[in-house]
Coordinates of C-alpha atoms in Angstrom, one line a residue:
X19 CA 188.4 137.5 120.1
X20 CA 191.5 137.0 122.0
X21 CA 194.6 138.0 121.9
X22 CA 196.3 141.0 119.2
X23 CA 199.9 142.1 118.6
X24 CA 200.9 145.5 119.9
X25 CA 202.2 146.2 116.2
X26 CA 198.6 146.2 115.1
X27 CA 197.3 149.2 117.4
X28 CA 196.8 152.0 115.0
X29 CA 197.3 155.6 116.5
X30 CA 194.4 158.7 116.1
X31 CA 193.1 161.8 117.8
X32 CA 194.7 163.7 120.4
X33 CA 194.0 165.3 123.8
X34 CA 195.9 167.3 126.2
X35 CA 192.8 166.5 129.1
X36 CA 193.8 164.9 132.2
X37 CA 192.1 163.3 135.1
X38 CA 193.4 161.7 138.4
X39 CA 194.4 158.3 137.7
X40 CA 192.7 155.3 139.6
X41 CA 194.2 152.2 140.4
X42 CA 192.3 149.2 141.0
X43 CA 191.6 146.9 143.7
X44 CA 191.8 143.6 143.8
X45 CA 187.8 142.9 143.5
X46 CA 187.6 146.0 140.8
X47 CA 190.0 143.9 138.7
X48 CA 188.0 141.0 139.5
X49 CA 185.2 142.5 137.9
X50 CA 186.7 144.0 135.0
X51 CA 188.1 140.5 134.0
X52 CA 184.6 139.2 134.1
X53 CA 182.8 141.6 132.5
X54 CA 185.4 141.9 129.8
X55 CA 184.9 140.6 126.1
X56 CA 188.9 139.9 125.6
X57 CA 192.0 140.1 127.0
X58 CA 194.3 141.6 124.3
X59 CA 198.4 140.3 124.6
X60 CA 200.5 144.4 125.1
X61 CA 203.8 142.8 125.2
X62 CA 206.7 141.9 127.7
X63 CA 208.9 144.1 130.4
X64 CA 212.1 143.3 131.6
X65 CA 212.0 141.8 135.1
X66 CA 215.1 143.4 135.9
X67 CA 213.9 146.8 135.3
X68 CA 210.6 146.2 137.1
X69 CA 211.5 144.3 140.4
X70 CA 212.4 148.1 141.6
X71 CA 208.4 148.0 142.2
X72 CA 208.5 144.7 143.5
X73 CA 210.6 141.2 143.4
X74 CA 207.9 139.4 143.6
X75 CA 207.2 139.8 139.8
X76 CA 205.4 135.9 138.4
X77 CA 205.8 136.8 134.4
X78 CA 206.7 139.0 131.8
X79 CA 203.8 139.6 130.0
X80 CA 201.4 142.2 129.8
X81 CA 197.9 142.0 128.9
X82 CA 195.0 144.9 128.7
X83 CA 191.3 143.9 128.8
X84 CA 188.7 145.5 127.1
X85 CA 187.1 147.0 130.0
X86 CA 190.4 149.2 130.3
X87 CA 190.4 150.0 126.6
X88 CA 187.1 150.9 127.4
X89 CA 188.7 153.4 130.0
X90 CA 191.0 155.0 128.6
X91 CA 189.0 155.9 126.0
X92 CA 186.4 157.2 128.1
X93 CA 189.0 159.1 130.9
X94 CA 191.5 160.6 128.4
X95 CA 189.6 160.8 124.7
X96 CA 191.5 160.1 121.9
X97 CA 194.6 159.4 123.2
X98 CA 194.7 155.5 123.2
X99 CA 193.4 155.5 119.5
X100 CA 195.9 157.8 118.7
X101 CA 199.1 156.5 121.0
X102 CA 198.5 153.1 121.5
X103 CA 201.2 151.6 120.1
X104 CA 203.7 153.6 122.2
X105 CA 202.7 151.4 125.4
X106 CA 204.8 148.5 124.2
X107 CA 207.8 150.5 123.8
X108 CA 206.6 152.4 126.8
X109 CA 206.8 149.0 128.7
X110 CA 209.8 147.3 127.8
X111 CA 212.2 151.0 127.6
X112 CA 210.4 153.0 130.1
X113 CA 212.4 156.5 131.0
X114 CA 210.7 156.4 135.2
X115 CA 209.0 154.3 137.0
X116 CA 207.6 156.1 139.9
X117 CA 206.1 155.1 143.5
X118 CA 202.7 154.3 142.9
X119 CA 200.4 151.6 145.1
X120 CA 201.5 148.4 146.0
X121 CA 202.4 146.5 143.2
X122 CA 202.1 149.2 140.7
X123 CA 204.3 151.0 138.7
X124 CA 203.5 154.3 137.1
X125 CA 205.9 154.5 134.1
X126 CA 206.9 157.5 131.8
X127 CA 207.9 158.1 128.8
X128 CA 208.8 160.7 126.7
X129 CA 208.9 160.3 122.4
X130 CA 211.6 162.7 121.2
X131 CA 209.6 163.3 117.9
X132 CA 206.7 165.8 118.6
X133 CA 208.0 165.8 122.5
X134 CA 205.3 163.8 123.6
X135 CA 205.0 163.1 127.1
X136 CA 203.2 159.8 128.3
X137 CA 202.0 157.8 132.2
X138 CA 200.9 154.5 131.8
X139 CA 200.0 152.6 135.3
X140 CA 201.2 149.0 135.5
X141 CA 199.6 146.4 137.7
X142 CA 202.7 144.0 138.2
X143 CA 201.1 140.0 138.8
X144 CA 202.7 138.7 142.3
X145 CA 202.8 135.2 143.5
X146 CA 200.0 136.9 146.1
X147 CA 197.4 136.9 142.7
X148 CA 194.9 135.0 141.3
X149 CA 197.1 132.5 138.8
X150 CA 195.1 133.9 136.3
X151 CA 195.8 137.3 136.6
X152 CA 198.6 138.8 134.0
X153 CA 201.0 142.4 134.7
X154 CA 198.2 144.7 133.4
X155 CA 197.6 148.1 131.9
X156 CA 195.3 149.6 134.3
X157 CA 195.7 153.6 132.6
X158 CA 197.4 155.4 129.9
X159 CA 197.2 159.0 128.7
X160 CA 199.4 161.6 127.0
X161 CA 200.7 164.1 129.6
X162 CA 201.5 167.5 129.5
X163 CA 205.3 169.2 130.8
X164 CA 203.8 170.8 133.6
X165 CA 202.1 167.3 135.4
X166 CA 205.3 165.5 134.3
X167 CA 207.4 167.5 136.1
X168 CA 204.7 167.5 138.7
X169 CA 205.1 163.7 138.8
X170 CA 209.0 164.0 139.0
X171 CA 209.5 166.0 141.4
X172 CA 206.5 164.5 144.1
X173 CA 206.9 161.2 144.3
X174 CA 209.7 158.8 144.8
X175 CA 211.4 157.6 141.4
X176 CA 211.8 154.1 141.5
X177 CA 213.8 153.6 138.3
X178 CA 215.6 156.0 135.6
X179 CA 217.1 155.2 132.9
X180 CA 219.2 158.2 132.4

């Protein structure tokens, strides 16, 4: 029921599978916020840092239904029970953000300890969105070298920290 602290995601499991990612429409996120059970509270980005995607940025927070839960669970197995409570830091310290649609930020990060490599897509709320509608995790998975470099080095980075 409602909202959770990032702190209390609890990482396990691991997989090195990975599928295209999707981003949704407008009327797919429509119907993931009505079919979903909760909306869970992720944590808060740094405007500054994300108007490279767009100015147009309405709040801070971040929010992930259930139905992506459900997603990520299903598209990249194991890898939100065992990682999710990177994607707060992954939000408010990304390393890149990256072109990705309109709106949308596809951020990386990489954890020094075990070299992990992870993508999160971020749907950024706009002044163009339903009021009701939060920035929100659409993906996240654990990536491997070779598809991070990939992402590097074919589309447009946006932000890097370094």
């Amino acid at each position: 029921s409602g909202i959770i602290k990032a702190e209390s995601i609890i990482p396990n499991g691991l997989s090195n599978e990975l599928h295209p990612v999707h981003v949704l429409t407008r009327e797919e996120m429509d119907g993931a916020l009505a079919e979903s059970d909760s909306v869970h509270y992720v944590g808060k980005i740094d405007l500054e840092i994300y108007k490279c995607v767009t100015k147009d940025i309405i709040t801070d927070e971040v929010i992930m239904t259930d139905e992506r839960i459900r997603h990520i669970k299903d598209h990249h197995p194991n890898d939100f029970e065992r990682y999710q409570s990177y994607i707060a830091l992954m939000l408010c310290e990304p390393d890149y953000i990256l072109e990705n649609e309109p709106n949308t930020a596809l951020v990386l990060k990489e954890f020094l300890e075990g070299e992990e490599k992870f993508r999160l897509v971020l749907r950024l709320e706009t002044s163009c969105d339903n009021p009701e509608y939060k920035n929100s995790v659409i993906t996240f998975m654990k990536t491997n070298s070779k598809k991070w470099r990939q992402n590097l080095n074919n589309k447009k980075i946006l932000y890097s920290r370094k």
